[in-house]
Tab-separated table of C-alpha atoms and ligand atoms in Angstrom:
chain	number	residue	atom	x	y	z
A	1361	MET	CA	-73.992	119.410	-134.659
A	1362	ASP	CA	-75.748	116.485	-133.033
A	1363	LYS	CA	-73.920	114.516	-130.374
A	1364	PHE	CA	-74.644	110.846	-129.798
A	1365	TYR	CA	-73.460	108.918	-126.762
A	1366	PHE	CA	-73.558	105.131	-126.670
A	1367	LEU	CA	-73.993	103.633	-123.213
A	1368	GLY	CA	-72.811	100.055	-122.766
A	1369	GLU	CA	-70.016	97.575	-122.887
A	1370	CYS	CA	-67.231	97.042	-125.376
A	1371	MET	CA	-65.556	93.654	-125.007
A	1372	VAL	CA	-62.408	91.942	-126.136
A	1373	GLU	CA	-63.340	89.592	-128.997
A	1374	LEU	CA	-61.316	86.437	-129.687
A	1375	ARG	CA	-61.839	84.371	-132.816
A	1376	ALA	CA	-59.864	81.295	-133.882
A	1377	THR	CA	-58.308	81.750	-137.299
A	1378	GLU	CA	-56.298	78.511	-137.225
A	1379	PRO	CA	-56.345	75.668	-134.660
A	1380	SER	CA	-53.811	77.372	-132.397
A	1381	THR	CA	-54.133	81.020	-133.443
A	1382	MET	CA	-56.671	83.587	-132.285
A	1383	LYS	CA	-57.478	86.931	-133.831
A	1384	GLN	CA	-58.266	89.613	-131.289
A	1385	ALA	CA	-60.626	92.527	-131.845
A	1386	PHE	CA	-62.958	94.765	-129.841
A	1387	ALA	CA	-66.746	94.675	-130.108
A	1388	GLY	CA	-70.019	95.151	-128.273
A	1389	ASP	CA	-73.476	96.101	-129.514
A	1390	VAL	CA	-73.519	99.835	-128.745
A	1391	TYR	CA	-69.838	100.201	-129.638
A	1392	ASN	CA	-70.510	98.634	-133.049
A	1393	SER	CA	-73.307	101.152	-133.647
A	1394	ALA	CA	-71.050	104.061	-132.661
A	1395	VAL	CA	-68.303	102.899	-135.041
A	1396	TYR	CA	-70.608	102.480	-138.038
A	1397	MET	CA	-72.319	105.822	-137.347
A	1398	LYS	CA	-68.998	107.663	-137.174
A	1399	ARG	CA	-67.559	105.904	-140.232
A	1400	SER	CA	-70.638	106.886	-142.238
A	1401	PHE	CA	-71.119	110.414	-140.876
A	1402	PRO	CA	-67.748	111.764	-139.680
A	1403	ALA	CA	-69.214	115.211	-138.918
A	1404	ILE	CA	-71.470	113.761	-136.220
A	1405	GLU	CA	-69.944	113.593	-132.765
A	1406	ALA	CA	-70.290	110.028	-131.472
A	1407	GLY	CA	-68.878	108.849	-128.162
A	1408	MET	CA	-68.918	105.956	-125.758
A	1409	LEU	CA	-70.304	106.113	-122.222
A	1410	THR	CA	-68.619	103.144	-120.574
A	1411	ALA	CA	-66.018	101.895	-118.119
A	1412	ILE	CA	-62.878	100.006	-119.050
A	1413	GLY	CA	-59.784	99.195	-116.976
A	1414	LYS	CA	-56.210	100.404	-116.827
A	1415	ASP	CA	-54.664	97.172	-118.136
A	1416	GLY	CA	-52.931	96.803	-121.480
A	1417	LEU	CA	-56.003	95.586	-123.370
A	1418	SER	CA	-58.070	98.456	-121.966
A	1419	GLU	CA	-55.457	100.901	-123.206
A	1420	LYS	CA	-55.577	99.252	-126.647
A	1421	MET	CA	-59.368	99.453	-126.574
A	1422	LEU	CA	-59.216	103.131	-125.726
A	1423	ALA	CA	-56.725	103.685	-128.561
A	1424	GLU	CA	-59.137	101.951	-130.940
A	1425	PHE	CA	-62.050	104.144	-129.782
A	1426	LYS	CA	-59.895	107.160	-130.606
A	1427	GLN	CA	-58.762	105.727	-133.913
A	1428	GLU	CA	-62.404	105.267	-134.896
A	1429	GLY	CA	-62.907	108.964	-134.116
A	1430	LEU	CA	-65.093	108.389	-131.057
A	1431	ASP	CA	-65.369	110.943	-128.262
A	1432	CYS	CA	-63.886	109.430	-125.094
A	1433	ARG	CA	-64.804	112.059	-122.484
A	1434	PHE	CA	-67.209	109.541	-120.892
A	1435	VAL	CA	-64.872	106.541	-121.073
A	1436	PHE	CA	-63.991	105.932	-117.437
A	1437	GLN	CA	-61.069	103.786	-116.304
A	1438	HIS	CA	-61.627	101.562	-113.271
A	1439	GLN	CA	-58.602	100.980	-111.003
A	1440	GLU	CA	-59.040	97.206	-110.570
A	1441	LYS	CA	-61.470	95.876	-113.169
A	1442	SER	CA	-60.768	94.978	-116.775
A	1443	PRO	CA	-62.943	94.527	-119.892
A	1444	GLY	CA	-65.231	91.560	-120.523
A	1445	LEU	CA	-64.161	89.020	-123.121
A	1446	TYR	CA	-65.911	86.703	-125.555
A	1447	LEU	CA	-64.769	83.867	-127.733
A	1448	ILE	CA	-66.332	82.964	-131.087
A	1449	GLU	CA	-66.000	79.281	-132.023
A	1450	THR	CA	-67.273	77.713	-135.227
A	1451	ASP	CA	-68.152	74.000	-135.109
A	1452	ASN	CA	-67.672	71.597	-138.028
A	1453	THR	CA	-71.135	72.396	-139.411
A	1454	GLY	CA	-70.240	76.114	-139.578
A	1455	GLU	CA	-72.489	76.976	-136.617
A	1456	ARG	CA	-71.088	79.733	-134.398
A	1457	HIS	CA	-70.902	79.534	-130.602
A	1458	PHE	CA	-70.140	82.355	-128.203
A	1459	THR	CA	-68.581	82.003	-124.754
A	1460	TYR	CA	-68.510	85.074	-122.526
A	1461	TRP	CA	-66.377	86.146	-119.570
A	1462	ARG	CA	-68.061	89.407	-118.640
A	1463	ASN	CA	-69.517	88.906	-115.137
A	1464	ASP	CA	-66.788	90.941	-113.493
A	1465	SER	CA	-66.143	93.489	-116.222
A	1466	ALA	CA	-65.377	97.158	-115.662
A	1467	ALA	CA	-68.424	98.121	-117.750
A	1468	ARG	CA	-70.765	96.649	-115.084
A	1469	LYS	CA	-69.533	99.466	-112.845
A	1470	VAL	CA	-70.030	102.375	-115.237
A	1471	MET	CA	-72.783	103.958	-113.117
A	1472	ASP	CA	-70.277	104.358	-110.233
A	1473	PHE	CA	-68.500	106.962	-112.346
A	1474	ILE	CA	-71.527	109.056	-113.233
A	1475	SER	CA	-71.701	112.149	-111.069
A	1476	PRO	CA	-74.009	115.184	-111.245
A	1477	GLU	CA	-71.160	116.855	-113.096
A	1478	THR	CA	-71.232	114.140	-115.785
A	1479	THR	CA	-74.982	114.600	-116.184
A	1480	SER	CA	-74.534	118.368	-116.489
A	1481	LEU	CA	-72.287	117.888	-119.528
A	1482	PHE	CA	-75.274	116.660	-121.561
A	1483	THR	CA	-77.322	119.348	-123.239
A	1484	ALA	CA	-80.682	119.538	-124.970
A	1485	GLY	CA	-80.461	118.031	-128.440
A	1486	ASP	CA	-77.848	115.415	-127.483
A	1487	SER	CA	-78.877	111.782	-127.860
A	1488	LEU	CA	-78.177	108.819	-125.613
A	1489	PHE	CA	-78.394	105.377	-127.156
A	1490	PHE	CA	-78.751	102.346	-124.884
A	1491	SER	CA	-79.791	98.745	-125.358
A	1492	GLY	CA	-81.219	95.868	-123.387
A	1493	ILE	CA	-77.631	94.630	-123.089
A	1494	SER	CA	-76.529	98.001	-121.649
A	1495	ILE	CA	-79.124	97.528	-118.880
A	1496	ALA	CA	-78.533	93.806	-118.362
A	1497	VAL	CA	-74.791	94.036	-117.770
A	1498	LEU	CA	-75.127	96.608	-114.967
A	1499	GLU	CA	-75.065	95.573	-111.329
A	1500	GLU	CA	-78.470	95.733	-109.613
A	1501	SER	CA	-77.612	99.031	-107.875
A	1502	GLY	CA	-76.318	100.398	-111.174
A	1503	ARG	CA	-79.643	99.653	-112.854
A	1504	GLU	CA	-81.525	101.766	-110.323
A	1505	ARG	CA	-79.082	104.601	-110.942
A	1506	LEU	CA	-79.498	104.178	-114.682
A	1507	TRP	CA	-83.267	104.792	-114.461
A	1508	LYS	CA	-82.602	107.969	-112.480
A	1509	LEU	CA	-79.975	109.107	-114.988
A	1510	LEU	CA	-82.313	108.486	-117.931
A	1511	SER	CA	-85.139	110.479	-116.303
A	1512	GLU	CA	-82.767	113.341	-115.542
A	1513	LEU	CA	-81.379	113.395	-119.071
A	1514	LYS	CA	-84.897	113.342	-120.481
A	1515	THR	CA	-85.753	116.376	-118.359
A	1516	ARG	CA	-82.662	118.102	-119.759
A	1517	GLY	CA	-83.969	117.546	-123.305
A	1518	VAL	CA	-81.646	114.659	-124.206
A	1519	LYS	CA	-83.188	112.280	-126.744
A	1520	LEU	CA	-83.264	108.668	-125.519
A	1521	ILE	CA	-82.906	105.887	-128.062
A	1522	PHE	CA	-83.473	102.235	-127.171
A	1523	ASP	CA	-82.899	98.868	-128.852
A	1524	PRO	CA	-84.079	95.948	-126.652
A	1525	ASN	CA	-81.428	93.535	-128.000
A	1526	TYR	CA	-82.658	90.652	-125.819
A	1527	ARG	CA	-80.002	88.188	-124.606
A	1528	ALA	CA	-81.750	85.718	-122.303
A	1529	ARG	CA	-78.608	84.582	-120.499
A	1530	LEU	CA	-77.860	88.103	-119.230
A	1531	TRP	CA	-81.142	88.278	-117.293
A	1532	SER	CA	-82.152	86.311	-114.217
A	1533	SER	CA	-85.627	85.728	-115.694
A	1534	PRO	CA	-87.647	86.691	-118.794
A	1535	GLN	CA	-89.986	88.672	-116.498
A	1536	GLN	CA	-87.083	90.774	-115.256
A	1537	ALA	CA	-86.066	91.582	-118.847
A	1538	ALA	CA	-89.657	92.297	-119.898
A	1539	SER	CA	-90.218	94.753	-117.080
A	1540	ALA	CA	-86.907	96.551	-117.807
A	1541	PHE	CA	-87.836	96.815	-121.496
A	1542	MET	CA	-91.260	98.281	-120.660
A	1543	ARG	CA	-89.602	100.833	-118.427
A	1544	ALA	CA	-87.072	101.732	-121.136
A	1545	LEU	CA	-89.810	102.071	-123.753
A	1546	GLU	CA	-91.728	104.407	-121.441
A	1547	LEU	CA	-88.703	106.723	-121.333
A	1548	ALA	CA	-87.479	106.424	-124.920
A	1549	ASP	CA	-88.108	108.848	-127.778
A	1550	ILE	CA	-86.975	106.415	-130.475
A	1551	ALA	CA	-87.024	102.603	-130.410
A	1552	LEU	CA	-85.369	100.221	-132.865
A	1553	PRO	CA	-86.382	96.688	-131.845
A	1554	GLY	CA	-85.838	93.554	-133.882
A	1555	VAL	CA	-88.921	91.320	-134.163
A	1556	GLU	CA	-86.952	88.411	-132.673
A	1557	ASP	CA	-86.168	90.440	-129.541
A	1558	LEU	CA	-89.861	90.798	-128.832
A	1559	THR	CA	-90.872	87.222	-129.737
A	1560	ALA	CA	-89.471	85.478	-126.681
A	1561	LEU	CA	-90.726	88.033	-124.167
A	1562	PHE	CA	-93.975	89.312	-125.621
A	1563	ASP	CA	-94.962	86.608	-128.133
A	1564	ILE	CA	-94.684	89.043	-131.037
A	1565	GLN	CA	-94.187	87.280	-134.385
A	1566	THR	CA	-94.472	89.995	-137.032
A	1567	ALA	CA	-93.250	93.541	-137.666
A	1568	GLU	CA	-96.881	94.724	-137.701
A	1569	ALA	CA	-97.483	93.183	-134.267
A	1570	ALA	CA	-94.293	94.879	-133.046
A	1571	ILE	CA	-95.569	98.260	-134.280
A	1572	ALA	CA	-98.870	97.658	-132.467
A	1573	PHE	CA	-96.972	96.685	-129.301
A	1574	CYS	CA	-95.031	99.978	-129.400
A	1575	ARG	CA	-98.108	102.136	-130.032
A	1576	PRO	CA	-99.107	102.799	-126.377
A	1577	PHE	CA	-95.664	104.231	-125.612
A	1578	ASN	CA	-94.817	107.839	-126.287
A	1579	LEU	CA	-92.327	107.040	-129.082
A	1580	ALA	CA	-91.881	109.617	-131.848
A	1581	GLU	CA	-90.115	107.120	-134.109
A	1582	VAL	CA	-90.200	103.328	-134.168
A	1583	VAL	CA	-88.062	101.201	-136.469
A	1584	ILE	CA	-88.805	97.474	-136.552
A	1585	LYS	CA	-86.032	95.314	-137.984
A	1586	ASN	CA	-87.007	91.922	-139.332
A	1587	GLY	CA	-83.850	90.389	-140.795
A	1588	PRO	CA	-83.884	90.192	-144.598
A	1589	HIS	CA	-87.700	90.317	-144.715
A	1590	SER	CA	-88.531	93.975	-144.190
A	1591	VAL	CA	-88.204	97.060	-142.067
A	1592	VAL	CA	-91.382	98.739	-140.840
A	1593	THR	CA	-91.263	102.257	-139.426
A	1594	SER	CA	-93.700	104.439	-137.572
A	1595	ASP	CA	-93.133	108.196	-137.653
A	1596	ASN	CA	-95.512	109.728	-135.113
A	1597	GLY	CA	-97.984	106.996	-136.005
A	1598	GLN	CA	-97.452	107.130	-139.773
A	1599	ILE	CA	-96.508	103.609	-140.837
A	1600	GLU	CA	-94.241	102.771	-143.759
A	1601	HIS	CA	-93.044	99.389	-145.066
A	1602	HIS	CA	-89.537	99.262	-146.551
A	1603	GLN	CA	-88.136	96.492	-148.715
A	1604	ILE	CA	-84.752	94.966	-147.972
A	1605	THR	CA	-82.651	93.301	-150.659
A	1606	PRO	CA	-81.547	89.971	-149.151
A	1607	VAL	CA	-77.820	89.268	-149.236
A	1608	LYS	CA	-77.014	85.944	-150.936
A	1609	GLU	CA	-73.607	85.274	-149.389
A	1610	VAL	CA	-74.117	85.785	-145.655
A	1611	VAL	CA	-70.817	85.150	-143.861
A	1612	ASP	CA	-71.556	86.346	-140.326
A	1613	THR	CA	-74.668	88.165	-139.117
A	1614	THR	CA	-72.943	89.512	-135.977
A	1615	SER	CA	-73.679	93.221	-135.554
A	1616	ALA	CA	-76.099	93.535	-138.503
A	1617	GLY	CA	-78.653	95.222	-136.261
A	1618	ASP	CA	-75.961	97.362	-134.606
A	1619	ALA	CA	-74.653	98.645	-137.944
A	1620	PHE	CA	-78.238	99.307	-139.004
A	1621	ASN	CA	-78.903	101.350	-135.837
A	1622	GLY	CA	-75.752	103.481	-136.108
A	1623	VAL	CA	-76.213	104.327	-139.775
A	1624	TYR	CA	-79.963	104.865	-139.497
A	1625	LEU	CA	-79.570	107.330	-136.609
A	1626	GLY	CA	-76.657	109.076	-138.334
A	1627	ALA	CA	-78.633	109.476	-141.547
A	1628	ARG	CA	-81.643	110.865	-139.676
A	1629	ALA	CA	-79.430	113.322	-137.770
A	1630	ASN	CA	-77.987	114.317	-141.126
A	1631	GLY	CA	-81.476	115.222	-142.357
A	1632	ALA	CA	-82.371	112.111	-144.388
A	1633	PRO	CA	-86.032	111.148	-144.619
A	1634	ILE	CA	-86.903	107.849	-142.928
A	1635	SER	CA	-87.081	105.832	-146.166
A	1636	ASP	CA	-83.601	106.965	-147.273
A	1637	ALA	CA	-82.180	106.381	-143.790
A	1638	VAL	CA	-83.576	102.818	-143.818
A	1639	GLN	CA	-82.035	102.102	-147.228
A	1640	LEU	CA	-78.606	103.382	-146.149
A	1641	ALA	CA	-78.805	101.470	-142.875
A	1642	ALA	CA	-79.844	98.282	-144.669
A	1643	ARG	CA	-76.924	98.718	-147.058
A	1644	ALA	CA	-74.538	99.066	-144.111
A	1645	ALA	CA	-75.987	95.987	-142.378
A	1646	GLY	CA	-75.985	94.022	-145.646
A	1647	THR	CA	-72.290	94.857	-146.091
A	1648	VAL	CA	-71.286	93.978	-142.533
A	1649	ILE	CA	-72.832	90.495	-142.800
A	1650	GLN	CA	-70.669	89.672	-145.802
A	1651	HIS	CA	-67.552	89.848	-143.608
A	1652	PRO	CA	-66.528	87.967	-140.446
A	1653	GLY	CA	-66.564	89.766	-137.080
A	1654	ALA	CA	-68.588	92.629	-135.664
A	1655	ILE	CA	-66.360	95.438	-136.934
A	1656	ILE	CA	-65.371	94.919	-140.545
A	1657	PRO	CA	-62.340	96.569	-142.189
A	1658	LEU	CA	-62.771	100.239	-143.034
A	1659	GLU	CA	-62.250	99.991	-146.794
A	1660	PRO	CA	-65.025	97.595	-147.854
A	1661	PHE	CA	-67.398	99.436	-145.532
A	1662	LYS	CA	-66.522	102.881	-146.893
A	1663	SER	CA	-66.735	101.757	-150.496
A	1664	ALA	CA	-70.152	100.117	-149.978
A	1665	MET	CA	-71.471	103.288	-148.356
A	1666	LYS	CA	-69.989	105.387	-151.147
A	1667	SER	CA	-71.756	103.319	-153.762
A	1668	ALA	CA	-74.963	103.711	-151.719
A	1669	GLY	CA	-74.633	107.474	-152.231
A	1670	LEU	CA	-72.767	108.669	-149.129
B	1186	AMP	P1	-81.875	91.663	-137.777
B	1186	AMP	O1	-81.258	92.131	-136.508
B	1186	AMP	O2	-81.655	90.225	-138.102
B	1186	AMP	O3	-83.299	92.083	-137.915
B	1186	AMP	O4	-81.059	92.438	-138.913
B	1186	AMP	C1	-80.808	93.807	-138.855
B	1186	AMP	C2	-80.749	94.380	-140.238
B	1186	AMP	O5	-79.719	93.731	-140.976
B	1186	AMP	C3	-82.014	94.163	-141.053
B	1186	AMP	O6	-82.939	95.189	-140.809
B	1186	AMP	C4	-81.480	94.175	-142.470
B	1186	AMP	O7	-81.340	95.505	-142.899
B	1186	AMP	C5	-80.098	93.573	-142.327
B	1186	AMP	N1	-80.095	92.129	-142.654
B	1186	AMP	C6	-80.135	91.092	-141.781
B	1186	AMP	N2	-80.097	89.909	-142.440
B	1186	AMP	C7	-80.009	90.224	-143.760
B	1186	AMP	C8	-79.912	89.462	-144.970
B	1186	AMP	N3	-79.901	88.118	-144.983
B	1186	AMP	N4	-79.841	90.127	-146.152
B	1186	AMP	C9	-79.829	91.491	-146.173
B	1186	AMP	N5	-79.922	92.250	-145.084
B	1186	AMP	C10	-80.001	91.648	-143.894
């Protein structure tokens, strides 16, 4: 069976539920994708490739990874560092604001743990998913080692899957992000960018322009997400437009794209044609945005996926 590894950072999430009470959860783009893939396709092996600490919250995070059924063989525990943290605040107009404490997180150090032995545990047919955030949070030296790791894995026949997920504040300049994204796209086999991620860096305004932008790269599959408007895919150059049913009651769009990625990739690994995989993924994303937080409770998610035919 296919194995998917998700490289990146899972953080502690804090959200105020009452003026003096916070709800604590765990979330992070690639982690969210892993969770929604595994919940939808339990037979697929999905695991995290990350570093956490040895503190109490790290142990709770690790327990949650396991509870979600994720493979933890590549979850490394740093002696001194601890996980990054973010706070979600909602102002009196309902607008959400995020504050991050992640500059010194264990996940920034993940490349320190990757040895030739780690690399040798990947085999042809495995997939490694990484995002622009996965690259951005690494230390400078870690980024150089990441490029080497990706090239080595590619040579071993590991499929590389990339979502740019642009977060301006994680990069020292837009040029730095743009050049990292170009490098990632050169290595990737599958890309799943959102139109918005490409707008700021490459002045791309439409899904069609995003498809054209991706054409020069050697990507077998491209999936362009464009919010509620549409999804456009390219399968070895064959372009298809997919309709999305907009959700009327959007509560929180956090992790819509992440849920989409996890379920889309799971469905494809499970043999679904692209159009069916897009519809399932859109259903997952459309469900997630009707609930607060990145990781929604298991039950409403499972029942939505069941009614979508899973
Ligand atoms: P985005 O990252 O905004 O492009 O969203 C990712 C995916 O979430 C889209 O491809 C849609 O499948 C889904 N999505 C986002 N916003 C909505 C919405 N308002 N209604 C329904 N689906 C949505």
